[in-house]
Coordinates of C-alpha atoms and ligand atoms in Angstrom, one line a residue:
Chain A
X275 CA -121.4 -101.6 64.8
X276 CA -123.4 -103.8 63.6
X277 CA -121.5 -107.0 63.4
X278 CA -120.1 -106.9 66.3
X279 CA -123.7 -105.6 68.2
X280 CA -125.2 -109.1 67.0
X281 CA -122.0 -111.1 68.2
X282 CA -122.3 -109.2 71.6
X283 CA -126.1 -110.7 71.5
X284 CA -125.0 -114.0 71.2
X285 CA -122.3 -113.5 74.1
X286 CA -125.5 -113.0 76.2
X287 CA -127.5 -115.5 75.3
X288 CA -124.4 -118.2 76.1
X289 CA -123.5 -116.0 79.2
X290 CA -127.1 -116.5 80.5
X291 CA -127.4 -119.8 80.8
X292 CA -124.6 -121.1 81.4
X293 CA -125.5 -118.3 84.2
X294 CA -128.8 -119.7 84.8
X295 CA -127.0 -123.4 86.9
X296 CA -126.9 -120.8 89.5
X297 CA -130.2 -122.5 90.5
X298 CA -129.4 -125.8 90.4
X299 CA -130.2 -127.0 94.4
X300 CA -126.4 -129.0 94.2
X301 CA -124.7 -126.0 96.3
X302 CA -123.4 -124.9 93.2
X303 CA -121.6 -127.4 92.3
X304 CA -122.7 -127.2 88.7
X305 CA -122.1 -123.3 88.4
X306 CA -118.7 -123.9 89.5
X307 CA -117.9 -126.7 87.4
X308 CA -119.1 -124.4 84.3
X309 CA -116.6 -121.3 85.8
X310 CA -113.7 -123.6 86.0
X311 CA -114.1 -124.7 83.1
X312 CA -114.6 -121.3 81.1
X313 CA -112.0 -120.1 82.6
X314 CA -109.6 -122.8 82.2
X315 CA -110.3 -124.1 78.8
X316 CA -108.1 -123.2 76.2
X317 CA -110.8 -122.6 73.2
X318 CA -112.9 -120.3 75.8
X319 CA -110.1 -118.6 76.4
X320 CA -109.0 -117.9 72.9
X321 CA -112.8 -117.0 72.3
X322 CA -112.7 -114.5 75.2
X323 CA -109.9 -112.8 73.2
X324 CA -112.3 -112.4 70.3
X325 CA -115.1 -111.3 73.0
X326 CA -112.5 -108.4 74.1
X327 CA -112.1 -107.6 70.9
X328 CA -116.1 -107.6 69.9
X329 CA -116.7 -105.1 72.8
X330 CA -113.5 -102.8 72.3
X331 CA -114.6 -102.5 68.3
X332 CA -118.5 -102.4 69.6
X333 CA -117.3 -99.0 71.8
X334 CA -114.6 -98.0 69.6
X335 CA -116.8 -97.5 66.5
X336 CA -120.1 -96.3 68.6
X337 CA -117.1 -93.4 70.0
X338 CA -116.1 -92.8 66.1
X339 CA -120.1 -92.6 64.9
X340 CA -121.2 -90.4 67.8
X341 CA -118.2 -87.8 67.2
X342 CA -118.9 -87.8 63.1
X343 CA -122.8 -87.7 64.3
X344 CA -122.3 -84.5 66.6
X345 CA -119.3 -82.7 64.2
X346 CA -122.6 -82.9 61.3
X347 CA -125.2 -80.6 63.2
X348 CA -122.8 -77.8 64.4
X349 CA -125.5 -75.2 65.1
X350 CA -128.3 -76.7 67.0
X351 CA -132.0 -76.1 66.9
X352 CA -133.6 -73.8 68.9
X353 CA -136.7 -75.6 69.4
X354 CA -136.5 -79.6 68.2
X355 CA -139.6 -81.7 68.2
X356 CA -139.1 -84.3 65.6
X357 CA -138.7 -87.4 67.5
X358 CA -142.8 -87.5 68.2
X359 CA -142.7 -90.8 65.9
X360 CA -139.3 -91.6 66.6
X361 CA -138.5 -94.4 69.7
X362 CA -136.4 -92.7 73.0
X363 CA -134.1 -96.0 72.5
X364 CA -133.2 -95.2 68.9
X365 CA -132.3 -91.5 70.5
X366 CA -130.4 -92.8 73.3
X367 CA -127.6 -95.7 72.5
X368 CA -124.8 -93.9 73.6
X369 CA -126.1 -93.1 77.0
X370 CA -127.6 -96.9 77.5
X371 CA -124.8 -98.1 76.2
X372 CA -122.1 -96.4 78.4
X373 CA -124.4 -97.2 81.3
X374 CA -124.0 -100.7 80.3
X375 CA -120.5 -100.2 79.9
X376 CA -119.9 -98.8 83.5
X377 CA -121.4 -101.6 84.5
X378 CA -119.9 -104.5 82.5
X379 CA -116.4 -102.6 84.1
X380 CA -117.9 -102.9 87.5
X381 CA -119.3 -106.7 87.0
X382 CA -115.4 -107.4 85.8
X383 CA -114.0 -106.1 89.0
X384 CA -116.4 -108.2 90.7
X385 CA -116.1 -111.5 89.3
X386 CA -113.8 -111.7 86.3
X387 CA -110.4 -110.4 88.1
X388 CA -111.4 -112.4 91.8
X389 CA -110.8 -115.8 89.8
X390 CA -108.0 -115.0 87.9
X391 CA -106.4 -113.0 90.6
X392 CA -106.9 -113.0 94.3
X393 CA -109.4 -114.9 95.5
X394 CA -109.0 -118.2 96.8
X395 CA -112.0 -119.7 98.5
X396 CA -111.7 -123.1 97.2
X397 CA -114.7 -126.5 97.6
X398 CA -114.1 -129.9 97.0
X399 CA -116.0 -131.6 94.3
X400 CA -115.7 -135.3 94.2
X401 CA -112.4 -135.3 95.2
X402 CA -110.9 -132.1 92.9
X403 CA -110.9 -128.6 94.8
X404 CA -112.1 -125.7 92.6
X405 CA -112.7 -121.8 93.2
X406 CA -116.1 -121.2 94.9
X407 CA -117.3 -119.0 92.8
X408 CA -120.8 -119.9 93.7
X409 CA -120.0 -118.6 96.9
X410 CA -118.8 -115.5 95.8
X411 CA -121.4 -114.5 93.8
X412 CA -124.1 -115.6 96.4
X413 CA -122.0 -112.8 99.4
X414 CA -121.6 -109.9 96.3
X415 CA -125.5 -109.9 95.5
X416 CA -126.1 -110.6 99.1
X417 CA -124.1 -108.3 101.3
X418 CA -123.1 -105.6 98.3
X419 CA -126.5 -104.8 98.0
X420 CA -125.8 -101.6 96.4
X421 CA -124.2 -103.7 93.6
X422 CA -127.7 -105.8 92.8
X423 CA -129.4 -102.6 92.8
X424 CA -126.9 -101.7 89.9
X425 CA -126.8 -105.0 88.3
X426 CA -131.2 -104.7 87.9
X427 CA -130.5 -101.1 86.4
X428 CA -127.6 -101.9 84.1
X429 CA -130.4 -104.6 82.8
X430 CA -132.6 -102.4 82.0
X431 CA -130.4 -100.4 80.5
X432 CA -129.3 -102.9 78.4
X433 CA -132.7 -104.0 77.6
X434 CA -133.4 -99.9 76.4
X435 CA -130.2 -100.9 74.2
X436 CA -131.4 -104.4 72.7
X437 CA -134.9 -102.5 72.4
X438 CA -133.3 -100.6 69.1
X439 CA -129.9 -102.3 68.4
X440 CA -131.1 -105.6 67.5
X441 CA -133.3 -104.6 64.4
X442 CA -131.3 -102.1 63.5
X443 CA -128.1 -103.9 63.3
X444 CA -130.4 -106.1 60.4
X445 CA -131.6 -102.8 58.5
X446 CA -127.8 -101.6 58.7
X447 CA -126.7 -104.7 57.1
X448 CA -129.1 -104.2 54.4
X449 CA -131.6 -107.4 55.5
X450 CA -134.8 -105.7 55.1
X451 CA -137.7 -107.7 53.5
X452 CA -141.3 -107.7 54.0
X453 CA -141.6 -111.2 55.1
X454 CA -138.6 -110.9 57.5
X455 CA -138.6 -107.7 59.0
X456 CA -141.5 -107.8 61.3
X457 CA -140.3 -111.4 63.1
X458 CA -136.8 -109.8 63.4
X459 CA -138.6 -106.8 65.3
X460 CA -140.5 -109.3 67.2
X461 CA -137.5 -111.1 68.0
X462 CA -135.8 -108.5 69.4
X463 CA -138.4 -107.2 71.2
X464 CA -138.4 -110.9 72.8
X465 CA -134.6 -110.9 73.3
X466 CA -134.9 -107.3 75.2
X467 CA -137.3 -107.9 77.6
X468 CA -136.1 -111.6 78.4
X469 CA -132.5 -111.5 78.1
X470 CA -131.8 -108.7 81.0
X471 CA -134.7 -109.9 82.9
X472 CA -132.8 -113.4 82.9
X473 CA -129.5 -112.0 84.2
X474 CA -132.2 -109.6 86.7
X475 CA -133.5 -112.2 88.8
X476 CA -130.6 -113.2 90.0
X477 CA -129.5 -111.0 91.8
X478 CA -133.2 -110.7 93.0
X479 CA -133.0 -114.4 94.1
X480 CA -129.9 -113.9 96.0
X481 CA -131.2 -111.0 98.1
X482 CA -134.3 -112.2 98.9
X483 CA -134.5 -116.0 98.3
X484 CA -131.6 -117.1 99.6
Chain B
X216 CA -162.8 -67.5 57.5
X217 CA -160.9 -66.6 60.7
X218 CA -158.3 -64.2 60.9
X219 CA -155.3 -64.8 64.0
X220 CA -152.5 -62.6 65.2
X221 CA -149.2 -64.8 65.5
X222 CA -145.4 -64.2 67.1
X223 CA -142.9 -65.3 65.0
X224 CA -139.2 -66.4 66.0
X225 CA -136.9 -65.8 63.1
X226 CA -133.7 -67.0 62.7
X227 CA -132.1 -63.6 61.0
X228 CA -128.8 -64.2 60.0
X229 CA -127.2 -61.4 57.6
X230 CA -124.7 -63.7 55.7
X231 CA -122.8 -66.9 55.3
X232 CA -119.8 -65.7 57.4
X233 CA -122.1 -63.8 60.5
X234 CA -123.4 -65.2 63.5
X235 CA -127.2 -65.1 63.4
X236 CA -129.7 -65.1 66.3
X237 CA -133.3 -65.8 66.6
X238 CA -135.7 -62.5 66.5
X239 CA -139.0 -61.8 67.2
X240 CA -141.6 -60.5 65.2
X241 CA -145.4 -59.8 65.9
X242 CA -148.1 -60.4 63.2
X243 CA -152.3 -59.6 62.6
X244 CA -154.6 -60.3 60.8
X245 CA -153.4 -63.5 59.4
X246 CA -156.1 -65.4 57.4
X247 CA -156.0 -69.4 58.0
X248 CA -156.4 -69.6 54.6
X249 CA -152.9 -68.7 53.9
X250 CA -150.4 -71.2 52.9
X251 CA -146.9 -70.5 55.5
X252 CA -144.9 -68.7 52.5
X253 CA -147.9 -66.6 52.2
X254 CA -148.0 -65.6 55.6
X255 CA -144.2 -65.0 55.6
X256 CA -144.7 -62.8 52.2
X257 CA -147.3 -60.6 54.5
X258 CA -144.6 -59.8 57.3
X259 CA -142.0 -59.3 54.4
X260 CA -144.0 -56.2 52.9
X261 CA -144.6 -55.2 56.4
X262 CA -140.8 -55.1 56.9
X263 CA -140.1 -53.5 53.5
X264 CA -142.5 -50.6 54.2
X265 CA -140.8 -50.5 57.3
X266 CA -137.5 -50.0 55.5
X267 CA -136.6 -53.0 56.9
X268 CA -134.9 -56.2 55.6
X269 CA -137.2 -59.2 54.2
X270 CA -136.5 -62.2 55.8
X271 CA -135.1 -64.7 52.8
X272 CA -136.2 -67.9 52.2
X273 CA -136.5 -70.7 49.8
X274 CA -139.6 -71.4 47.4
X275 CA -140.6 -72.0 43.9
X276 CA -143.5 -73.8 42.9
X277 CA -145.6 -73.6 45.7
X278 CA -147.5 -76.6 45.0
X279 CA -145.1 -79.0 46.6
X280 CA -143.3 -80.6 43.9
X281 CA -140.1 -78.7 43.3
X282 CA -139.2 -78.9 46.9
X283 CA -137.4 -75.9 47.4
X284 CA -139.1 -74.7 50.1
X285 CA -138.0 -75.6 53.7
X286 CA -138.1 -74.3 56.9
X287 CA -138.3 -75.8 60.5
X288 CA -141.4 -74.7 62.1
X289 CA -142.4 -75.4 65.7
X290 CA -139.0 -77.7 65.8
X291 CA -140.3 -80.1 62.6
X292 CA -139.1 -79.8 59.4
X293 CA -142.2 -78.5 56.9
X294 CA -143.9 -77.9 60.2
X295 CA -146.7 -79.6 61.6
X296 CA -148.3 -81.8 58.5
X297 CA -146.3 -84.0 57.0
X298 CA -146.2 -81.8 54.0
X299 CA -144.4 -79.1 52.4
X300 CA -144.3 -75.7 53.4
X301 CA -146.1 -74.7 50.5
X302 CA -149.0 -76.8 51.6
X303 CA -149.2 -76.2 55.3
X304 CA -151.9 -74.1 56.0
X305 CA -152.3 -71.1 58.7
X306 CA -155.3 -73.2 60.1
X307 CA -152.6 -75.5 61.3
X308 CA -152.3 -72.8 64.0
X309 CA -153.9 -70.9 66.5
X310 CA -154.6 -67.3 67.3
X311 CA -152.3 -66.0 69.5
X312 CA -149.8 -69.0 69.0
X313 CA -145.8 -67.9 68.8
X314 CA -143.8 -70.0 65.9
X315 CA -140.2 -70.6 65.8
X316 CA -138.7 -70.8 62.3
X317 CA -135.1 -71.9 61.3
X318 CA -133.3 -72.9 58.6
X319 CA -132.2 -76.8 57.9
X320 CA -129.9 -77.2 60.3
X321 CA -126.6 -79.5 59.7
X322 CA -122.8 -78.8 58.6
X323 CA -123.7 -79.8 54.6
X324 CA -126.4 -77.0 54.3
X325 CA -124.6 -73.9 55.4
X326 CA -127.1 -70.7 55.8
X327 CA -126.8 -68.5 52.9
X328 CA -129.3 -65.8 54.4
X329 CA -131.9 -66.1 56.9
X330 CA -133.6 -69.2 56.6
X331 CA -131.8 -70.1 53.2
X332 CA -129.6 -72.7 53.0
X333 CA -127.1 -74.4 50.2
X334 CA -128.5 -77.3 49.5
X335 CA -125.7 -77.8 46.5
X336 CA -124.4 -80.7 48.4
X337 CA -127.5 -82.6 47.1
X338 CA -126.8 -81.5 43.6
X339 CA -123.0 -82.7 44.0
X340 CA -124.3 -86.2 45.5
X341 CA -126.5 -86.6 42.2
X342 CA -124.1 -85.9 40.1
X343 CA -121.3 -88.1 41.5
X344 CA -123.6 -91.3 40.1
X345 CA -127.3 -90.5 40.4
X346 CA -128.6 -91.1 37.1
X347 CA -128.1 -93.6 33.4
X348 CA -125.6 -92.4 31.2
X349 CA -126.5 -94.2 28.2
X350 CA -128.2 -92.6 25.2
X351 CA -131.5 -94.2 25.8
X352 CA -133.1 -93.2 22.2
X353 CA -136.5 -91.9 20.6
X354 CA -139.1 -93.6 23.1
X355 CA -139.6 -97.4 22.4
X356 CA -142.9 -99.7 22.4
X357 CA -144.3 -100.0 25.9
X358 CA -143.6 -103.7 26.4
X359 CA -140.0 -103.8 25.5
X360 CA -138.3 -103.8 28.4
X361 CA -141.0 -105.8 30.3
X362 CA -140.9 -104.7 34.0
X363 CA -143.1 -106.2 36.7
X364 CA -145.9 -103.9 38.5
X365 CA -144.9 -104.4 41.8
X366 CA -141.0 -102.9 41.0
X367 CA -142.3 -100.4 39.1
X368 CA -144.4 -99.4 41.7
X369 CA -141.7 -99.8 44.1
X370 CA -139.1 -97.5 42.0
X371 CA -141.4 -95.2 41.5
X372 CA -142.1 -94.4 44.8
X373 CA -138.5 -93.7 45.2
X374 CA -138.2 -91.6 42.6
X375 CA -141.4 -89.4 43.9
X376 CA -138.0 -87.9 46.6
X377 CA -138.5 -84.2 45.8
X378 CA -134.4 -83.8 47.3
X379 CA -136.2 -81.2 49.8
X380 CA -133.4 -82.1 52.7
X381 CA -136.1 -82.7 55.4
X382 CA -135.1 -85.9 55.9
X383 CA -131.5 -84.4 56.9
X384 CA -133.3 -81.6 58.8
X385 CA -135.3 -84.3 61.1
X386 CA -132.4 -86.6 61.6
X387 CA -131.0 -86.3 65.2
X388 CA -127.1 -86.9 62.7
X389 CA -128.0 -84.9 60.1
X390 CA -127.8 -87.7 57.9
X391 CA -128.3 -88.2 54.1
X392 CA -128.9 -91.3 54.4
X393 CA -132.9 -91.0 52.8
X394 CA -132.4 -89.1 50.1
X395 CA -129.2 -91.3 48.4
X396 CA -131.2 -94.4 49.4
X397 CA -133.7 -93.2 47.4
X398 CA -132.0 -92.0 44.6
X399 CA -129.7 -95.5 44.5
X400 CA -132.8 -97.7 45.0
X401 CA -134.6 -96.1 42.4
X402 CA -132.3 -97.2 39.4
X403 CA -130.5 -100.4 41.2
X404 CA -134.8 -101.6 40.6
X405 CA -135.0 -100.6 37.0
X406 CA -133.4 -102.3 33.8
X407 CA -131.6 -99.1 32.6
X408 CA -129.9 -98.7 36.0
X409 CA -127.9 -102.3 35.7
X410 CA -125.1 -101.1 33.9
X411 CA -124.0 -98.5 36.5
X412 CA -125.6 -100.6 39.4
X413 CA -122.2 -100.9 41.6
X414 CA -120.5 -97.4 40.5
X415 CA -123.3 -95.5 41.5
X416 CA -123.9 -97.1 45.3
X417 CA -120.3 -96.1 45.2
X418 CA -119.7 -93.1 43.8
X419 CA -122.9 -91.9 45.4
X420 CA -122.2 -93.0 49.2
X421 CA -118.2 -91.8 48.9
X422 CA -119.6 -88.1 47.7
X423 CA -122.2 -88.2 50.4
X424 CA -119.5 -88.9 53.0
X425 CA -117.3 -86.3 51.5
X426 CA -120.2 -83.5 52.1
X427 CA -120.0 -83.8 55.8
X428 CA -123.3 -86.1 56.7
X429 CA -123.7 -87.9 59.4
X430 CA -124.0 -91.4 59.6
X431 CA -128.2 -93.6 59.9
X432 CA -128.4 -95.0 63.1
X433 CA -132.4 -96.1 62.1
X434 CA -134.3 -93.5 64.1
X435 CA -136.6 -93.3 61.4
X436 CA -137.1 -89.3 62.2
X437 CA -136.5 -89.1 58.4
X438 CA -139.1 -90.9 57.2
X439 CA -141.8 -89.8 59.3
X440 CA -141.0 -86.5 58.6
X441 CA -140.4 -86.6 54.8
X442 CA -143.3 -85.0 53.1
X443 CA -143.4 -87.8 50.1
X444 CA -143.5 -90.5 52.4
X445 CA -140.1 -92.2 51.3
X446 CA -139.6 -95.1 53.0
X447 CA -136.7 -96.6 55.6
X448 CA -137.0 -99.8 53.4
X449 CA -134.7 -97.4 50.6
X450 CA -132.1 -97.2 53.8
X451 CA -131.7 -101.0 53.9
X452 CA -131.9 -101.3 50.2
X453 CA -128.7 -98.7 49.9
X454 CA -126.9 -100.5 52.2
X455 CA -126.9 -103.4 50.3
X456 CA -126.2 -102.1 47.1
X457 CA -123.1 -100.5 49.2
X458 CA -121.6 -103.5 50.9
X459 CA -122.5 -105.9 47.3
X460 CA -120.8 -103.1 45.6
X461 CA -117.6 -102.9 48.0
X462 CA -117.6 -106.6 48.2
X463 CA -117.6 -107.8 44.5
X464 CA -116.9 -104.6 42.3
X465 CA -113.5 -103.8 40.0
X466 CA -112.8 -100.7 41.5
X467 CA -110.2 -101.2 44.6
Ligands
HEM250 C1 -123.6 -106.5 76.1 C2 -123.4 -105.4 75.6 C3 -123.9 -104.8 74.3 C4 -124.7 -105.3 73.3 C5 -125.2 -106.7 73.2 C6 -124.8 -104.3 72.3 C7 -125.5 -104.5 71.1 C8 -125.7 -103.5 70.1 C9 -126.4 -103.7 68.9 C10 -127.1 -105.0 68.4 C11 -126.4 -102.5 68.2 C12 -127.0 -102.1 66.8 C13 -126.0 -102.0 65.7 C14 -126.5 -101.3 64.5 O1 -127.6 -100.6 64.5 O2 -125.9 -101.3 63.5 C15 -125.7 -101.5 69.0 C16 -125.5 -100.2 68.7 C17 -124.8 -99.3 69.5 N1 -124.1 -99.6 70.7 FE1 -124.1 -101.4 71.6 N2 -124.1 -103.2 72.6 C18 -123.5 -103.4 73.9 C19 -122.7 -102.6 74.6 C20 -122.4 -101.3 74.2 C21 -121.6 -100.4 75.0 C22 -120.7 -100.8 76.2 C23 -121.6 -99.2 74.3 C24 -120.9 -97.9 74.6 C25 -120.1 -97.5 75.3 C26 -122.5 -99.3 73.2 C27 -122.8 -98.3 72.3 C28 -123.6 -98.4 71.2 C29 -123.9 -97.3 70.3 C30 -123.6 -95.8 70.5 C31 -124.7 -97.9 69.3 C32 -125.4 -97.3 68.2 C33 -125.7 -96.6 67.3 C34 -127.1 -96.4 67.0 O3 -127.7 -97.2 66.3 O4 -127.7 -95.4 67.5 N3 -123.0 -100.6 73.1 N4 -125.3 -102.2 70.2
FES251 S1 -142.1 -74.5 46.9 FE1 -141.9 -76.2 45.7 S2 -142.3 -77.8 47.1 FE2 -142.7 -76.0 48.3

């Protein structure tokens, strides 16, 4: 859960900016350079497997802990009110994170499987033709409106998630210490509020700047 | 001195095997003196004049070291004050109030009767690696075994866990996870636990798993709750004494 949480982290940070040449003013040029080349190159491809892999274990063990979690508390309580000191994130990671799993499903339909299969809208840059990508993803967050609107609330979702699951995957792996512990808390509270709100303004900029 | 009249919701449940249900009871003249178990002794003489069973529940000492008392009151473990129920006091409440009360509630604390529940799992966890097995002798000169104030300090506020189970009780997954922590951490600080360092994280988190526990996801419910203050720092310190243990001990 743990170790494969904090390698999902750093899947977003590399995802976001390589995301973020979305704003270079080259007509996207850049941003489609960068997806021909993740999707072509045979160590990102090889790493994707291992990304596959880091979300499938991710799900698969949060599916095993819930189950074990429930099967421990058969009877329930009639009346349950300690969480007053406890954090609605730390409560809720199975819900955030099958929001943010509908979603990541969703996202792949939308631009993983269009590149690989289908969809061939194709520029010209300096003489080689590549798969407009940049174009695709400008007409999803632009005409599929109702997508942006999911994309924004899958981030905050996943923001809710990073909110607990980054300090907690340290405490799980034992790395607690009085120095240490309250930067990592900062950190992730830096990571959850900037890392979805990142991959958020997107689609904000395509709707409404564009 | 004020006196109140309260409604209680009991969980009655007749035996291990039948399916229990919440009942209501009314109360007067309740002083806020009272400690909880004192209050609960008044309705149970009210119910044995009445011919009527006495609702059973756990207590010893009553001054909130033995920790056999329990009870979730109001949906908190030990009620209100981060305390035992031994030391919450009736003017934590108000006349007229209505109280639910209801045994620990998870898989490896089945109800015995009432709001009494088998807390043997504890016992069982303890006993799988929760202590020094070696003869330590007549008592030696203080500054033998020379042991630095801040670790002593530290291992003894692990060892000040009374085993209550409130720490299971708050926990959203019924999880152990405090109350091993704090045993392990306790001895992996101190000299004389050395020898049985890596067996014990073992032995301790294998017979924890066995009781039916659920699994930390650091809610910290546990720690806010537990009325000796044990803290989540004992969590993270378990879990490395688990995974140096798996990692680097004989046993495979
Ligand atoms: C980009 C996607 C995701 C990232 C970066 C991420 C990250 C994390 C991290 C760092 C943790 C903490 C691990 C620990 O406390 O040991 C965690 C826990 C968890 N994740 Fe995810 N996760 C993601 C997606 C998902 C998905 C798709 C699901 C479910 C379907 C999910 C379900 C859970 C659950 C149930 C827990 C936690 C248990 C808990 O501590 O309460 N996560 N995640
Ligand atoms: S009866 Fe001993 S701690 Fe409450």
């Amino acid at each position: 859960m743990s170790l494969t949480g904090l390698f999902l982290v750093s899947f977003l940070l590399v995802h976001l900016s390589g995301n973020f040449l979305l704003y270079r003013s080259d007509n996207g040029d850049a941003f489609n350079l960068y997806s021909h080349f993740m999707s072509t190159n045979g160590v990102i491809r090889v790493l994707e497997i291992g990304l596959l892999a880091g979300f499938l274990i991710h799900i698969f063990t949060a599916y095993i802990l819930t189950q074990r979690n429930k099967a421990a508390r058969p009877i329930q309580y009639a009346v349950s009110a300690s969480n007053a000191k406890v954090t609605w994130f730390s409560r809720n990671m199975g819900l955030s994170g099958s929001i943010v799993l509908v979603f990541l499903i969703i996202h792949l339909i939308n631009f993983y499987f269009p590149f690989h299969y289908g969809y061939d809208t194709y520029v010209d840059i300096e003489g080689t033709s590549y798969k407009d990508m940049y174009t695709l993803v400008a007409t999803v967050f632009k005409n599929e409106w109702w997508y942006s609107i999911l994309y924004i609330l899958a981030m905050v979702l996943l923001s809710f998630h990073l909110q607990h699951g980054f300090a907690s995957a340290f405490q799980t792996l034992g790395l607690e210490h009085k120095k240490y512990t309250p930067i990592i808390k900062g950190l992730g509270t830096l990571i959850s509020v900037l890392v979805p709100l990142g991959f958020a303004t997107m689609p904000v900029y395509f709707l409404f700047f564009n | 001195m004020n006196t109140m009249n309260l409604t209680l919701k009991i969980w009655r449940q007749p035996n291990a095997k039948a399916k229990g249900e919440m009942k209501s009871y009314k109360i007067s003249g309740i002083n806020d003196h009272m400690s909880f178990l004192e209050m609960l002794d008044v309705l149970n003489e009210d119910l044995q004049k009445k011919n009527e069973d006495p609702v059973v529940f756990d207590h010893d000492c009553r001054e909130g070291i033995c920790g056999s008392c329990s009870l979730v009151i109001n949906g908190r473990p030990h009620g209100p004050q981060q305390t035992t129920t031994c030391q919450l006091h009736m003017r934590s409440f108000k006349d007229g109030d209505t109280i639910y009360i209801e045994p620990w509630r998870a898989k490896a604390f089945p109800v015995i009767k009432d709001l009494m529940v088998d807390r043997s799992a504890f016992d069982r966890i303890q006993h799988s690696g929760g202590y020094v097995s070696v003869n330590t002798g007549s008592a030696q000169d203080a500054n033998n075994l020379p042991i630095g104030k801040e670790i002593a300090d530290e291992a003894f506020n692990s060892a000040t866990c009374i085993g209550c189970g409130a720490c299971v009780a708050a926990c959203k997954n019924a999880s152990a996870m405090l109350f091993v922590s704090a045993k392990i951490s306790q001895l992996a600080m101190l000299p004389q636990g050395q020898a049985e360092r890596k067996k014990r994280a073992e032995s301790m988190v294998a017979q924890m798993d066995a009781e039916g526990f659920g699994a930390c996801t650091n809610t910290g419910a546990c720690s806010a709750e537990c009325p000796k203050e044990i803290s989540m720092a004992n969590i993270a310190m378990m879990n490395r004494e688990y995974l140096g243990a798996k990692l680097t001990s004989e046993a495979v």
